[in-house]
Coordinates of C-alpha atoms and ligand atoms in Angstrom, one line a residue:
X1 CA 11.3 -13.9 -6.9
X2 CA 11.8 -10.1 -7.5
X3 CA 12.3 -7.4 -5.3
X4 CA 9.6 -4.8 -6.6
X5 CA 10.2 -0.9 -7.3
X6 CA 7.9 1.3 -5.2
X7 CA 6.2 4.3 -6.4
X8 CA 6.9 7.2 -4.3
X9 CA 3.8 10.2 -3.6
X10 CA 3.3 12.6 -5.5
X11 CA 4.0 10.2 -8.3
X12 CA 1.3 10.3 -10.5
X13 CA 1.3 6.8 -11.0
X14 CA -0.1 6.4 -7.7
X15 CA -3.0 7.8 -9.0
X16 CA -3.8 4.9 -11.6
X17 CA -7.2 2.8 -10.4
X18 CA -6.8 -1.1 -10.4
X19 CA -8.6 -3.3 -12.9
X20 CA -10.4 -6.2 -11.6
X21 CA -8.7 -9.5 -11.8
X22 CA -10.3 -12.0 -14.0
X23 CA -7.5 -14.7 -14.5
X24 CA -5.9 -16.7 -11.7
X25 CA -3.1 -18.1 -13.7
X26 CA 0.8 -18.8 -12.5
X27 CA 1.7 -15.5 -13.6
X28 CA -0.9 -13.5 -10.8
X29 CA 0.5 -16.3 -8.1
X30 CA 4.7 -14.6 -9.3
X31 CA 2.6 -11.0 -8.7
X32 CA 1.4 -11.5 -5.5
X33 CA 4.4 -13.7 -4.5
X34 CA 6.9 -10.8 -5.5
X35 CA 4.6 -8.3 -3.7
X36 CA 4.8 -10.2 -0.7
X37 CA 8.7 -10.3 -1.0
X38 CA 8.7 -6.7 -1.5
X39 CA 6.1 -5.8 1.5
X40 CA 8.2 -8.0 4.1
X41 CA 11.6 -6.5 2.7
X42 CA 10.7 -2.4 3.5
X43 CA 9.1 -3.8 6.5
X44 CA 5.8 -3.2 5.4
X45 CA 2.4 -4.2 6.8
X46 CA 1.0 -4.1 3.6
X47 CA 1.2 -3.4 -0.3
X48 CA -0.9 -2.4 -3.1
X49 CA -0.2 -3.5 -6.3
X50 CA -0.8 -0.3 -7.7
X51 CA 1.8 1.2 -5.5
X52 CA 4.3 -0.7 -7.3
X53 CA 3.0 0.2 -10.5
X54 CA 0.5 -2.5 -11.5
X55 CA -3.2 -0.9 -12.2
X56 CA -4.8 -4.4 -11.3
X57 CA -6.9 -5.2 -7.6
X58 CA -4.8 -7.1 -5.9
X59 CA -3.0 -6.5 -2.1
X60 CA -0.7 -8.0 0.3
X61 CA -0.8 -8.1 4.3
X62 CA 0.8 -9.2 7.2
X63 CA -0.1 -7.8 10.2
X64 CA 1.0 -10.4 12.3
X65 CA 4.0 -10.1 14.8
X66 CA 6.4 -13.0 13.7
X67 CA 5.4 -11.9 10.3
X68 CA 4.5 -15.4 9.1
X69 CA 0.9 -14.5 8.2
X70 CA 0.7 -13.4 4.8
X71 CA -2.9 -12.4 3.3
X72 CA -3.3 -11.8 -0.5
X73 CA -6.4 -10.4 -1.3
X74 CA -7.8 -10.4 -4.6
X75 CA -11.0 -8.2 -5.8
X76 CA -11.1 -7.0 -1.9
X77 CA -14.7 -5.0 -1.4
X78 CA -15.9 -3.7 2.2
X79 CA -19.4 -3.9 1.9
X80 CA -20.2 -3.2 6.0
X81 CA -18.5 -0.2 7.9
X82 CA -19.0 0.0 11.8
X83 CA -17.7 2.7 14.3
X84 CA -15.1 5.1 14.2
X85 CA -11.2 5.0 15.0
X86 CA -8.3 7.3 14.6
X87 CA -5.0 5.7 13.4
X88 CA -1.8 7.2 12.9
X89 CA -0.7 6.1 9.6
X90 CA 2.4 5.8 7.3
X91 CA 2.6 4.4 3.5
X92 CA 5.5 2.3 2.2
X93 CA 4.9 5.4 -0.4
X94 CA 5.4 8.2 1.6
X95 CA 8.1 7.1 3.3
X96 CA 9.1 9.1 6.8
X97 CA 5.4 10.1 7.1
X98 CA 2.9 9.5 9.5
X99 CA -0.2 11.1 10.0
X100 CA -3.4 10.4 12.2
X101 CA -6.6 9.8 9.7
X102 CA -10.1 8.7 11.1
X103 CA -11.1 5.3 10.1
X104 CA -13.6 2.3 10.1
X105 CA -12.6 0.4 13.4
X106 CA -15.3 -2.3 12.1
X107 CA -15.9 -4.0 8.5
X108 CA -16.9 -7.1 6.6
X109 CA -15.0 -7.7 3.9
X110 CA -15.4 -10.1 0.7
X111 CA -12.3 -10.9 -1.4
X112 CA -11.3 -13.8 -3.5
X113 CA -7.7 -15.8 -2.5
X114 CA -5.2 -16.5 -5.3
X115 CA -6.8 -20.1 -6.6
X116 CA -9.9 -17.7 -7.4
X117 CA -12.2 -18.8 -4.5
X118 CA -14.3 -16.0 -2.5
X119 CA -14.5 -15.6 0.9
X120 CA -16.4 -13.2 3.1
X121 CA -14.2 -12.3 6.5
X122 CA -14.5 -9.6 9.3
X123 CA -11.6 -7.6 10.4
X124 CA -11.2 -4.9 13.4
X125 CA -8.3 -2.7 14.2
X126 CA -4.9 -2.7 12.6
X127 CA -6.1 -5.3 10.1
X128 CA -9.4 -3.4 9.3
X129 CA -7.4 0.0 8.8
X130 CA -4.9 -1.6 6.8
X131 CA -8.0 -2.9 4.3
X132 CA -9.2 -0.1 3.9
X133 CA -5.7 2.1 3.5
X134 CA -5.1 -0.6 0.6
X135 CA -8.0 -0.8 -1.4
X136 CA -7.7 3.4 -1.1
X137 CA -4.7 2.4 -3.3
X138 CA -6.6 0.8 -5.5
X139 CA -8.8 3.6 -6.0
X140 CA -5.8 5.8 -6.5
X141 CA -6.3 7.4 -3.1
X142 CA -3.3 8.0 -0.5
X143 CA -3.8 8.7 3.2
X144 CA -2.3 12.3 2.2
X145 CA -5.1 12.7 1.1
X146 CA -7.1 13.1 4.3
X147 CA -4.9 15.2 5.7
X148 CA -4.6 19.4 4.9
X149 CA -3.4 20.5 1.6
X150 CA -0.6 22.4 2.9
X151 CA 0.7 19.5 4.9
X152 CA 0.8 16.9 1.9
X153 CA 2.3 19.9 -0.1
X154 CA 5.3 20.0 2.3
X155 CA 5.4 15.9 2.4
X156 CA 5.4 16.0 -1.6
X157 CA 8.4 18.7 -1.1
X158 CA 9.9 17.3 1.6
X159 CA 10.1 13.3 -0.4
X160 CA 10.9 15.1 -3.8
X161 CA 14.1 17.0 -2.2
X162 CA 15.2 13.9 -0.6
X163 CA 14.9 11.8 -4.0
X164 CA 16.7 14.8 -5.6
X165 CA 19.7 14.1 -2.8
X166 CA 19.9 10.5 -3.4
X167 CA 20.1 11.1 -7.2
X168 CA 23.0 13.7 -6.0
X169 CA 24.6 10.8 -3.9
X170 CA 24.3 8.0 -6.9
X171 CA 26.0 10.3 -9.1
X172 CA 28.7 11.6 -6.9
X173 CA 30.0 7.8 -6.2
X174 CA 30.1 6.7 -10.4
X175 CA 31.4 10.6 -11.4
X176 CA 33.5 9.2 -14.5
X177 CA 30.4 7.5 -16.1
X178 CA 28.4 10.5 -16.2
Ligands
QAP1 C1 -0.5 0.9 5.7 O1 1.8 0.9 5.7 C2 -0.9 1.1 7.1 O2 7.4 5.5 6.4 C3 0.8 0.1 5.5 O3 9.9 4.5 6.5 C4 -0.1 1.9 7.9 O4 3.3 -0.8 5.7 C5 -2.0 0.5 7.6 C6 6.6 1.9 6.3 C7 -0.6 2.0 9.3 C8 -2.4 0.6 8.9 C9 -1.7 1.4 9.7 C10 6.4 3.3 6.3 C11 7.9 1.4 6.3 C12 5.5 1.0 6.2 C13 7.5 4.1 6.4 C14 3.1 0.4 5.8 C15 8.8 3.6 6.4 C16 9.0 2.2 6.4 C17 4.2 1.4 6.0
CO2 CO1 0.1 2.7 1.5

């Protein structure tokens, strides 16, 4: 298993749309497996696969408190939206960031599970805002996004200048080697 590199906003790779998945071979079951392994390890709730830089439909979620409920979800469409709800949200991408973004509290969801069977589920709260904030991902959409352009500007500034001061840190401990 592989720890996986996460894109950070305003990458532009973030912005790539995922491909449906056709073939449920080994090599998807490694994917989502890695993904998983990644999303637990940044204490994530849940994980795109675009977000770590794989244009294909495919997200992981645990939502669960003991985090021992793991939910891969292949092909994921919403296809029934009810009532409104206001979350305050972060993004293993935007790391340090939360912001409160208006929601679906209610949806009905179809997907397909790794072995390539669909299902059709429901979901409500946490769970049904983490759907939808995932297959946004999919779409290349960020919850940024939703929020004004002059707060994501400062975000993008804000991430940038601290990537900038960890590149500044890498180099100052290996000076010889560069
Ligand atoms: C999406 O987000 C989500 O800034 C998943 O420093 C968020 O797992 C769905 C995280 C809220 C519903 C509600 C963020 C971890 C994790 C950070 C995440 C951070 C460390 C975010
Ligand atoms: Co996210």
């Amino acid at each position: 298993m592989t720890i996986l590199n996460i894109l950070h906003f305003p990458d532009n790779k973030l912005r790539q749309k995922g491909a449906n998945i056709e073939i449920f071979d080994e090599k998807l079951k490694e994917i989502a497996q890695d993904m998983l392994q990644t999303m637990y390890e940044a204490k994530g709730i849940g994980l795109a696969a675009v977000q770590v830089n794989l244009p294909i439909r495919l997200i992981t979620i645990d939502v669960s408190e003991k985090r021992d409920q793991p939910l891969i979800l292949v092909n994921p469409v919403i296809f029934k939206r009810d009532e409104k709800i206001t979350f305050e949200e972060g993004c293993l991408s935007v790391p340090g960031f939360y912001e409160k973004v208006e929601r679906y509290n209610k949806i009905d969801y179809s997907f397909f599970d790794i072995d390539g069977v669909e299902h059709i589920s429901n979901a409500d709260g946490l769970l049904s805002v983490c759907i939808q904030h995932e297959i946004d991902h999919l779409d290349g959409k960020l919850f940024v996004d939703y929020i004004s352009n002059m707060k994501r500007d400062r975000i993008a500034k804000k991430i940038k200048k601290h990537e900038l001061q960890g590149t500044v840190e890498q180099r100052k401990k290996v000076p010889y080697s560069i």
